[in-house]
CSV table of C-alpha atoms in Angstrom, one decimal:
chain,number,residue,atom,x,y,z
A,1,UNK,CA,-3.6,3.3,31.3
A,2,UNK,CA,-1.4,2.0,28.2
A,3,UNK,CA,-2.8,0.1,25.3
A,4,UNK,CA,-2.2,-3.4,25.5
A,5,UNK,CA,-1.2,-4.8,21.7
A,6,UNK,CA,-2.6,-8.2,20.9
A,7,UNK,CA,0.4,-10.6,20.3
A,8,UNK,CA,-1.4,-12.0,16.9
A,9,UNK,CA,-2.8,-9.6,14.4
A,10,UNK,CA,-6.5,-9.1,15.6
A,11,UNK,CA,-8.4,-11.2,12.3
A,12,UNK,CA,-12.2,-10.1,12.8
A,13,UNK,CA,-15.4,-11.0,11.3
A,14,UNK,CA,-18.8,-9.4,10.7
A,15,UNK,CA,-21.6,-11.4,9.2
A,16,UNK,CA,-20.8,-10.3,5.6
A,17,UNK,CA,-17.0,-9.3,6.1
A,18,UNK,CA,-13.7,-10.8,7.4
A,19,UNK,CA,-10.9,-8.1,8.7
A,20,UNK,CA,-7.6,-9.5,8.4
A,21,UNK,CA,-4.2,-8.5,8.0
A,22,UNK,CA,-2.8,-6.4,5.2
A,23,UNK,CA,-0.7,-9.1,3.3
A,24,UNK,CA,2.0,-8.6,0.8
A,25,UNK,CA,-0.1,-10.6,-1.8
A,26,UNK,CA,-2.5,-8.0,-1.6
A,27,UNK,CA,-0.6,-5.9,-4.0
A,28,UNK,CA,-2.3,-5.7,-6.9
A,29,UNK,CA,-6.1,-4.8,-5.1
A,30,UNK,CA,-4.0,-2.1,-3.2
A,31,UNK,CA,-2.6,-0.9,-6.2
A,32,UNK,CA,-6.3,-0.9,-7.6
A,33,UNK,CA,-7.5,0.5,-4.7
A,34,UNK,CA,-5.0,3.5,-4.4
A,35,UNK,CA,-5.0,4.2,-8.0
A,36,UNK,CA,-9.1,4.9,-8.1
A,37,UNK,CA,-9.8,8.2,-9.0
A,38,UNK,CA,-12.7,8.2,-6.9
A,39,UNK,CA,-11.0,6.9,-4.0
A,40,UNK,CA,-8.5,9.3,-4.7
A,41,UNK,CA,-10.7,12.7,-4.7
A,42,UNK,CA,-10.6,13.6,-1.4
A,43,UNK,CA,-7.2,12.4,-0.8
A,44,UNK,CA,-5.3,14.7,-2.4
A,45,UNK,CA,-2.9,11.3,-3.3
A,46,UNK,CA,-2.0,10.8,-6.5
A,47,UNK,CA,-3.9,8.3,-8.6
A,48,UNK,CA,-1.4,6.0,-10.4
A,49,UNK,CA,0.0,3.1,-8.0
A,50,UNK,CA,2.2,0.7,-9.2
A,51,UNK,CA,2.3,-3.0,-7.5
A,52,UNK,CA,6.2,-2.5,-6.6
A,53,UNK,CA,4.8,1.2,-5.0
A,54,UNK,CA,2.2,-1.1,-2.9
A,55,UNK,CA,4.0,-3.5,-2.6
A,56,UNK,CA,6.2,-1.1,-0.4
A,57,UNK,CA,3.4,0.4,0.9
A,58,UNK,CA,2.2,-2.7,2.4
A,59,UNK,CA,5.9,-3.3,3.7
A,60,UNK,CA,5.7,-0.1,5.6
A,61,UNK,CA,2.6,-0.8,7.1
A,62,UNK,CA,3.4,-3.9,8.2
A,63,UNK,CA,6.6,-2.1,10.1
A,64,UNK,CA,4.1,0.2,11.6
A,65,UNK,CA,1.9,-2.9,13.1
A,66,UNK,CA,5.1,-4.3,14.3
A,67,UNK,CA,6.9,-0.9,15.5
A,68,UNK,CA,4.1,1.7,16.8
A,69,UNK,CA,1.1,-1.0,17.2
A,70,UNK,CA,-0.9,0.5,14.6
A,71,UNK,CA,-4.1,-1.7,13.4
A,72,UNK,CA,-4.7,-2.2,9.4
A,73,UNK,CA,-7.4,-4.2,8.4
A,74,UNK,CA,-8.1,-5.9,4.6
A,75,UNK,CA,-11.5,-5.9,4.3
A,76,UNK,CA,-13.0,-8.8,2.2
A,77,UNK,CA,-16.2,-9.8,1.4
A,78,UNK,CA,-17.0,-13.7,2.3
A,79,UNK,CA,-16.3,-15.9,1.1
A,80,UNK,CA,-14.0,-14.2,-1.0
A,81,UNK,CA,-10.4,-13.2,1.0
A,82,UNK,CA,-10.0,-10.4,-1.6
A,83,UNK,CA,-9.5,-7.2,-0.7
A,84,UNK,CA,-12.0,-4.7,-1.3
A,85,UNK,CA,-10.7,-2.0,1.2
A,86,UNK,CA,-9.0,-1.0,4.1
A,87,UNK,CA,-9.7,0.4,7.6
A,88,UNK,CA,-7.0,1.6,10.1
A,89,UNK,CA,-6.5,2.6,13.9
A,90,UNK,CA,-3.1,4.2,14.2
A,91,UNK,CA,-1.3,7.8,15.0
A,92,UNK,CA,-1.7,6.1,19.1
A,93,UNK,CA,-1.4,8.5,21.8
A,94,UNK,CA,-1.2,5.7,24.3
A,95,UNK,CA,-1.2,8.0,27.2
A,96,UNK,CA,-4.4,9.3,26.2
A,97,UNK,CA,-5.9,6.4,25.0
A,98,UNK,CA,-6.6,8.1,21.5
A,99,UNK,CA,-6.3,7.2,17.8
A,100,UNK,CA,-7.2,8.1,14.6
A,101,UNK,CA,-9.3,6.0,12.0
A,102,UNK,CA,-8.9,5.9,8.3
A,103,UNK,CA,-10.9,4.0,5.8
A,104,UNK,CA,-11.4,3.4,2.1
A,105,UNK,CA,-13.5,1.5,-0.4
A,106,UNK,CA,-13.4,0.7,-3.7
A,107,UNK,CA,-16.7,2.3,-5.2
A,108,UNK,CA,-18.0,-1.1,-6.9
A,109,UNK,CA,-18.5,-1.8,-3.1
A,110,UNK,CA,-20.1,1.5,-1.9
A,111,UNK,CA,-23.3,2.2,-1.1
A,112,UNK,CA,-23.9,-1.8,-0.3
A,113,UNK,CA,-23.1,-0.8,3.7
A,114,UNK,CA,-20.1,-2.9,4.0
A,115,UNK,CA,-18.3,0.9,5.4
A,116,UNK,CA,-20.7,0.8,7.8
A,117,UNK,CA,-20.7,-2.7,9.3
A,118,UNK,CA,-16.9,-2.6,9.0
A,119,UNK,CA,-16.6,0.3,11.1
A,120,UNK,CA,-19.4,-0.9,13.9
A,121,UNK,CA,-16.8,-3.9,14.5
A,122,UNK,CA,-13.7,-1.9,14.6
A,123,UNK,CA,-15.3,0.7,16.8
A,124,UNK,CA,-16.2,-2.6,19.0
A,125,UNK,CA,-12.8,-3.7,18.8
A,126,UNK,CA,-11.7,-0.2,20.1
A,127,UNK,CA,-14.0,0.7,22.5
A,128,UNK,CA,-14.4,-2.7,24.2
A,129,UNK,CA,-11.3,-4.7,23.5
A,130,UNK,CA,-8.4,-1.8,23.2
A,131,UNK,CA,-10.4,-0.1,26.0
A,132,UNK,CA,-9.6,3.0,23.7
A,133,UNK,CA,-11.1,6.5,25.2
A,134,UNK,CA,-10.8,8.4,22.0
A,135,UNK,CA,-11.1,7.9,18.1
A,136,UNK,CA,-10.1,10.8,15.8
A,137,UNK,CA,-11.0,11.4,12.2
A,138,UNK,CA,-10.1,13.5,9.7
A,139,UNK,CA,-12.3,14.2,6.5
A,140,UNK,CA,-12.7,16.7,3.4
A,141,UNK,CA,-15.7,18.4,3.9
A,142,UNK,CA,-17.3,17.7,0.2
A,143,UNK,CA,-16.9,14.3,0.9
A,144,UNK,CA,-20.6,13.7,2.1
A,145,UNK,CA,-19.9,10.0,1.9
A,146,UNK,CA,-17.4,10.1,4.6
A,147,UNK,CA,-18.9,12.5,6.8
A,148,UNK,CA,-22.4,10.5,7.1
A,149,UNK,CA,-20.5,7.4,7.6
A,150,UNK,CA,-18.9,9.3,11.1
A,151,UNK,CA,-22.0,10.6,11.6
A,152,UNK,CA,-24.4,7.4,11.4
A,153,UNK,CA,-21.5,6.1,14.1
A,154,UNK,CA,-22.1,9.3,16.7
A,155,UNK,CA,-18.7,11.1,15.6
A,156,UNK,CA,-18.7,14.4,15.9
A,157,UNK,CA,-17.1,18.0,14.6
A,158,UNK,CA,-14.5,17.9,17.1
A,159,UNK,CA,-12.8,22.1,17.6
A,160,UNK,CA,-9.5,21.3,18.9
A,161,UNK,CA,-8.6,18.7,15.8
A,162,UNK,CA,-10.6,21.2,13.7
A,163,UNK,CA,-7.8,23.8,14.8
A,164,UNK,CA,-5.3,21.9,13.9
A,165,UNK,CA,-5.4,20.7,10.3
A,166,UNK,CA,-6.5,22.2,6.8
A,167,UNK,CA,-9.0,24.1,6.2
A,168,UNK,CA,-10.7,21.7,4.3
A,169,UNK,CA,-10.8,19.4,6.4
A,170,UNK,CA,-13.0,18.7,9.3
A,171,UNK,CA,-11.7,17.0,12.3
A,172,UNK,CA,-14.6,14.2,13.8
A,173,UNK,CA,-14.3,12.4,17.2
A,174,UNK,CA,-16.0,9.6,19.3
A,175,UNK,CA,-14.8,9.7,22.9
A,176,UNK,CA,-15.9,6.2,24.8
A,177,UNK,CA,-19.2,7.5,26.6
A,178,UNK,CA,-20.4,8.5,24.0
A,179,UNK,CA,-19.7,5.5,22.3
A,180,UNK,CA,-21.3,3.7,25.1
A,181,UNK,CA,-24.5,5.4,25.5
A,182,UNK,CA,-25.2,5.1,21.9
A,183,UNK,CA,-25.1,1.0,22.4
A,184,UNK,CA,-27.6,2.0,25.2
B,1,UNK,CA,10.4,-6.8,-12.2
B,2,UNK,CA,6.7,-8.6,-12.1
B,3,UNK,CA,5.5,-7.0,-15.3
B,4,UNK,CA,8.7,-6.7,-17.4
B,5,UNK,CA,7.5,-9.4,-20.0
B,6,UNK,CA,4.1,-7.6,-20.8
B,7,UNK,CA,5.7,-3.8,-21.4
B,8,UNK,CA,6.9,-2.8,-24.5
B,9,UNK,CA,10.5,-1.8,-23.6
B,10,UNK,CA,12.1,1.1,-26.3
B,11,UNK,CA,15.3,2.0,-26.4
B,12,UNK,CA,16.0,5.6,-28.3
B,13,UNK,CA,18.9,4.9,-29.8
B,14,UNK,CA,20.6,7.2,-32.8
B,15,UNK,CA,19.5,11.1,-33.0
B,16,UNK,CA,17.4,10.6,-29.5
B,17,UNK,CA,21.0,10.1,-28.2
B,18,UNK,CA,21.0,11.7,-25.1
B,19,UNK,CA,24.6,12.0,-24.9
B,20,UNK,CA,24.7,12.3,-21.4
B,21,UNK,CA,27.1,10.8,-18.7
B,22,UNK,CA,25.8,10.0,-15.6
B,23,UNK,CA,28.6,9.4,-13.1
B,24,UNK,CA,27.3,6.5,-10.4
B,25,UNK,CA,29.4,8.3,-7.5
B,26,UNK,CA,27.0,11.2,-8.2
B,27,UNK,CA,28.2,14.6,-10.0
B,28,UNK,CA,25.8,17.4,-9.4
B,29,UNK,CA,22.6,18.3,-11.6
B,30,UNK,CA,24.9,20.4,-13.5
B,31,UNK,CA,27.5,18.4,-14.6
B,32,UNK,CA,24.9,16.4,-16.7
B,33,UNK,CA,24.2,16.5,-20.6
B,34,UNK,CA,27.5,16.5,-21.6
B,35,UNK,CA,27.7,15.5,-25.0
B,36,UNK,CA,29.7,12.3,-26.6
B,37,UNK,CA,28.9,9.8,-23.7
B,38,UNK,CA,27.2,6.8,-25.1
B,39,UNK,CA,23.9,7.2,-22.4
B,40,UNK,CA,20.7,6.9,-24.1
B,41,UNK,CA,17.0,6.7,-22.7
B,42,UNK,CA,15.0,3.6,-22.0
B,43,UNK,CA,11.1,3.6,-22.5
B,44,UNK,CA,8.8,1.0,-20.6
B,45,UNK,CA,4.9,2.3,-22.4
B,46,UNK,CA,2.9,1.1,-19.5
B,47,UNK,CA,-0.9,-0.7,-20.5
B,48,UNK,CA,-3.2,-1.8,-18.5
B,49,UNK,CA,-0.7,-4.2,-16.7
B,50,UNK,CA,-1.1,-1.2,-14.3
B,51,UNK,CA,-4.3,-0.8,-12.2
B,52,UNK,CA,-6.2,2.5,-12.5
B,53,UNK,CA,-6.2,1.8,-16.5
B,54,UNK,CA,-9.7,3.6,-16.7
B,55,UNK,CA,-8.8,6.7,-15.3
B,56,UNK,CA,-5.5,6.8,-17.1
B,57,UNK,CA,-4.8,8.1,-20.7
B,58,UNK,CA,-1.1,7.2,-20.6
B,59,UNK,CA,2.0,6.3,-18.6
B,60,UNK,CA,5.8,5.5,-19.1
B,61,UNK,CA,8.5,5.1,-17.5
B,62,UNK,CA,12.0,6.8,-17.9
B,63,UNK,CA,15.1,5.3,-17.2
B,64,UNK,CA,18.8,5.9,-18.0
B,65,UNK,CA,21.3,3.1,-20.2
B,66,UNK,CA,24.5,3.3,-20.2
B,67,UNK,CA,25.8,0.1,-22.6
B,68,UNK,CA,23.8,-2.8,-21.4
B,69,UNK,CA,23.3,-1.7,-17.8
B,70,UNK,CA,19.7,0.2,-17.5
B,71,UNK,CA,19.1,2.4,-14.6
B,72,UNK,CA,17.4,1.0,-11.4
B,73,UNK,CA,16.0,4.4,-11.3
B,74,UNK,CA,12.8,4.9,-13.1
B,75,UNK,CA,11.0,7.7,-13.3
B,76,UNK,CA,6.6,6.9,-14.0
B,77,UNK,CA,5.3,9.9,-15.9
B,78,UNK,CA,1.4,9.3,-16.6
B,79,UNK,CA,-1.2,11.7,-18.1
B,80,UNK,CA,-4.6,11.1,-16.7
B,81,UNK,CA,-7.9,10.9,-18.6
B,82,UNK,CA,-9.0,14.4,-17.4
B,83,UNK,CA,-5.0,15.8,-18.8
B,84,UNK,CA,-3.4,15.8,-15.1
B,85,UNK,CA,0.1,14.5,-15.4
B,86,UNK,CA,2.0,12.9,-11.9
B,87,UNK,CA,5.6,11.8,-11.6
B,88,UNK,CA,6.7,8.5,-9.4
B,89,UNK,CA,10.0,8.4,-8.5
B,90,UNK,CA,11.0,5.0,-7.8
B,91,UNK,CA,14.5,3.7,-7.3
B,92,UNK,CA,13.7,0.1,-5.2
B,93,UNK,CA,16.0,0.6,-3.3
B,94,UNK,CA,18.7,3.0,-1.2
B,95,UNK,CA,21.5,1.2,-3.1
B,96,UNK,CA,20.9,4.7,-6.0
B,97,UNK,CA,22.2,7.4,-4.2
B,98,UNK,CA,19.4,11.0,-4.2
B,99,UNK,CA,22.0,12.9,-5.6
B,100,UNK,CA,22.4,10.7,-8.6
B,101,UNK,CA,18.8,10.4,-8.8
B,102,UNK,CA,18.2,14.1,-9.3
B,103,UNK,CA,21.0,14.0,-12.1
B,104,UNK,CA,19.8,11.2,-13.7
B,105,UNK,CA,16.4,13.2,-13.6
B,106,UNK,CA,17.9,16.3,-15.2
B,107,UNK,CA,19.3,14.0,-17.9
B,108,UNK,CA,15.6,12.8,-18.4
B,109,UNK,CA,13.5,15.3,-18.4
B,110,UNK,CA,14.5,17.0,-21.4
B,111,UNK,CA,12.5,14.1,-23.4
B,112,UNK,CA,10.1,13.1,-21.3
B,113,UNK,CA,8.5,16.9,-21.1
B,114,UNK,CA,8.6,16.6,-24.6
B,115,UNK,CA,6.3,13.7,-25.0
B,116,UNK,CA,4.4,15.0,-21.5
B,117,UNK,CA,3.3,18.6,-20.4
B,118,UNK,CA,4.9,20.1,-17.5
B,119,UNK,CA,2.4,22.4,-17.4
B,120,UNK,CA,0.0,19.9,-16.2
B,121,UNK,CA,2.0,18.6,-13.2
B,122,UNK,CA,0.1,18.2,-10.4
B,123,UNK,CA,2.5,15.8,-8.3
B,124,UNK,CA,5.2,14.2,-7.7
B,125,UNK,CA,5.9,11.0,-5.8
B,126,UNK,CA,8.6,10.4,-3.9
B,127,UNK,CA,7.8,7.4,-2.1
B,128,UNK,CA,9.0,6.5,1.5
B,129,UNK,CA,10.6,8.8,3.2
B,130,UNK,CA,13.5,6.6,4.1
B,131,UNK,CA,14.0,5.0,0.3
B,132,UNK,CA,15.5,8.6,-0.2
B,133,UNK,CA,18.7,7.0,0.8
B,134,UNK,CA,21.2,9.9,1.6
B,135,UNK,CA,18.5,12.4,1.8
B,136,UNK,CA,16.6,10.6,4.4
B,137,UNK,CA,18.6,11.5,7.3
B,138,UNK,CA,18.6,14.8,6.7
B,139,UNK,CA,14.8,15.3,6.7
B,140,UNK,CA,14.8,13.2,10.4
B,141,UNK,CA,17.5,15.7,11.5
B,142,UNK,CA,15.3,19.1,9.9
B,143,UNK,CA,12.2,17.4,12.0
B,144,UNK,CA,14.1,17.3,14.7
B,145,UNK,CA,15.4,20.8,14.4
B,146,UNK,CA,11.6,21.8,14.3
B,147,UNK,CA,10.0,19.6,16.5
B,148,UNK,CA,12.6,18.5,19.3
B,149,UNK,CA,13.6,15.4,20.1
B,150,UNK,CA,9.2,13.6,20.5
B,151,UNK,CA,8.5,10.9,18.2
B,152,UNK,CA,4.7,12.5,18.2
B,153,UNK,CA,4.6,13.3,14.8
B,154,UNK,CA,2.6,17.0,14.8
B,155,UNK,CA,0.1,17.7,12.8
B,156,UNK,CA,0.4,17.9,8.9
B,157,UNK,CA,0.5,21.9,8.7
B,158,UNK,CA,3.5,21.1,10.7
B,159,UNK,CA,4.9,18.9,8.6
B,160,UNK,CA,4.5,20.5,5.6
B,161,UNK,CA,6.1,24.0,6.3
B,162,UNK,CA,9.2,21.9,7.5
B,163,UNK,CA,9.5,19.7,4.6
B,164,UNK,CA,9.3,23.0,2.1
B,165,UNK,CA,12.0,24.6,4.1
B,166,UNK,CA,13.9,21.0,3.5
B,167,UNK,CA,16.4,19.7,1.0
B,168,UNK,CA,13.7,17.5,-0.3
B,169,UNK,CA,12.3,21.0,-1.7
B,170,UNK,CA,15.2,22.9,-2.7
B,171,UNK,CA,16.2,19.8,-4.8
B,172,UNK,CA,13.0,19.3,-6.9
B,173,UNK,CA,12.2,23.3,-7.4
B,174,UNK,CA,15.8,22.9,-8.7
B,175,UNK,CA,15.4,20.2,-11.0
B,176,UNK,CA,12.0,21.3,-12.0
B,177,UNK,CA,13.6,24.8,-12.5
B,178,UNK,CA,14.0,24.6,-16.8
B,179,UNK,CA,10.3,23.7,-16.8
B,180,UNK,CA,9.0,26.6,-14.6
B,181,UNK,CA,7.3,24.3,-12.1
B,182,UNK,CA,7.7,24.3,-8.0
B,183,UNK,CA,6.7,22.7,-5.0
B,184,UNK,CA,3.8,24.3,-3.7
B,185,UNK,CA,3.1,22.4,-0.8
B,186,UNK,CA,3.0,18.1,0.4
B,187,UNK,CA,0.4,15.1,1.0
B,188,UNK,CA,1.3,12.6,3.3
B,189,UNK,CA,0.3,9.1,4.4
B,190,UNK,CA,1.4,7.4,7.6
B,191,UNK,CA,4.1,9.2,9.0
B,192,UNK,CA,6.0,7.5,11.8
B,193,UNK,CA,9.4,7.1,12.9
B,194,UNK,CA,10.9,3.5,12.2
B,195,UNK,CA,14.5,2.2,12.8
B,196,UNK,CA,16.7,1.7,9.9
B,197,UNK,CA,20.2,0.9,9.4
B,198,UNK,CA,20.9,4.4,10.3
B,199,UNK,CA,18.8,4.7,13.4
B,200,UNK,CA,15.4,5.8,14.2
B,201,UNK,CA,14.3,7.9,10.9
B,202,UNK,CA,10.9,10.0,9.9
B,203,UNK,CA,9.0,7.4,7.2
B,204,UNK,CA,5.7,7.8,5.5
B,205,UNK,CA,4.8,8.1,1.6
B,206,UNK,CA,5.3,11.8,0.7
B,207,UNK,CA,4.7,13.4,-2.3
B,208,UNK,CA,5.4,16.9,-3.7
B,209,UNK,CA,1.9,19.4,-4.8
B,210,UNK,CA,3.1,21.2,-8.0
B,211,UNK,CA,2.8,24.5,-9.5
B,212,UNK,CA,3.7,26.6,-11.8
B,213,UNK,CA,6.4,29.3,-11.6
């Protein structure tokens, strides 16, 4: 089975949220975003972004989309279009069905569960649209935030990605019957 | 540039003469600093037209002028509120070639790690992978020495013992030599391989983990 790519960016919404495309006038909020300390911490990225830095950034994301079929969501808060984070599926293993997620928020919007609604439509979107068998995540183990987010969404410590990364880092998956049961 | 009417641009003219002589066909590192050329050293002090403001004591940018024609190449030096300083390399564009950039870094750093501490460097950015213009191809040709001819990029242990066995590595320990600083290790962000005008090359946003000597 081979992932089948949407020909127009998936746009999605959740009753608080609306997922759309990373766009090049989102500069200066991923600028802000990736230049948040507290962002930042588990990361291990630098914290100073510039908007030309982003700017580029976004450019070679939207190569990825186009290239490898990678997924990068905005997030925004309605009725607002301004981005207040980001949630990815990407590193595809189309022969295995399998990809990874990333996500990020900045912290005036933590805590509010807009992580958590966001990642209930985009495991949705993978499960059920994409038909996806697999998603992998990787997270530093002090960042509690993180790890209850996977947690609340059935992930779990997964040994083989475990293996194969830092030591600091824990390697989480959701495989699709899993996923599935947990709907009930 | 977006922001180029809100910085306050300096220009160090008289005994901050750099008297340096940057050749644009690229000389190496060594054939910098040679005195009597009429080079000096561009400031940009960076406010809070930059994001991340609150978490950041200071920043500037370094650049090279010859006459009236200033650098493309800038180089971001900022000192964070809790005394970490980073370095962004940023060029715009592959038009610089990397050798030049390293010698136009060796012409800058003298002054910059006056005004900034080394000793605190905890990164430096090197942006996209392929904006390293002639370097670029010669990290897709290390991967593929390493990891054969699959565009599955492996995992980032992987990744990071080949790029410290790279160029990439052996140029910034050299440049970073004078201030007893080396790369200890890389983070990276989206790696994937992506067609340019050269052919399928390795891209992502690297940057270099610092330490000292």
């Amino acid at each position: 089975m081979h992932l089948q790519y949407p020909f127009i960016f998936p746009a999605l919404e959740t009753p608080r949220l609306w997922l759309r495309q990373l766009l090049i006038t989102d500069a200066g909020r991923v600028a802000a975003l990736r230049s948040d300390e507290q962002v930042n911490k588990y990361l291990g990225r630098p914290a100073h972004t510039s908007i030309e830095e982003a700017r580029g950034f976004i450019e070679m994301i939207n190569k990825g989309l186009e290239e490898k079929g990678w997924f990068y969501w905005a997030i925004a808060v309605k009725p607002a279009a301004a981005l207040v984070g980001t949630i990815c599926l990407w590193n595809l293993e189309p022969e295995k069905m399998e990809v990874e997620i990333g996500f990020e928020l900045v912290p005036a919007y933590q805590g509010k569960g807009i992580m958590q609604e966001t990642i209930e439509c985009i495991l949705r979107y993978g499960f059920e649209t994409l038909k996806l068998e697999k998603i992998n995540s990787f997270t530093e183990k002090e960042n509690i935030a993180s790890v209850k987010v996977l947690e609340r969404n059935h992930f779990k410590e997964d040994e083989t990605l475990k293996a194969a990364e830092s030591e600091s880092l824990i390697g989480y998956s959701l495989n699709s019957t899993t996923y599935y049961a947990a709907r009930g | 540039m977006q922001h180029a009417g809100k910085f306050f641009i300096l220009l160090i003219f008289g005994s901050l003469l750099l008297h340096a002589k940057i050749a644009r066909n690229g000389e190496s590192i060594a054939q910098t600093n040679q005195p009597g050329a009429d080079t000096t050293i561009g400031l940009l002090l960076i406010g809070n037209e930059w994001p991340g403001g609150a978490d950041r004591k200071r920043a500037t940018a370094y650049f090279l002028v010859t006459g009236n024609d200033s650098s493309a190449f800038r180089c971001y030096i900022t000192e964070s509120k809790s005394a970490q300083v980073g370095i962004d390399l940023r060029a715009g564009s592959n038009a610089i070639p990397w050798k030049q950039r390293l010698a136009e870094l060796a012409a800058l750093f003298p002054d910059a790690s006056k005004a900034y501490s080394f000793d605190s460097l905890k990164n430096v950015y090197t942006g996209r992978l392929t904006e390293t213009a002639e370097l670029s191809p010669l990290i897709t040709a290390d991967y593929r020495k390493y990891f054969g001819k699959s565009n599955k990029i492996p995992t980032g242990t992987w990744i990071n013992k080949m790029l410290l066995k790279n160029k990439l590595t052996a140029d910034l320990n050299q440049v970073f030599l004078p201030y007893k600083m080396t790369v200890a290790g890389y983070g990276f962000e989206k790696l994937f391989f992506t067609n340019t005008g050269r052919g399928k090359e390795l891209d992502g946003v690297v940057w270099a983990k610092m330490q000292k000597l």
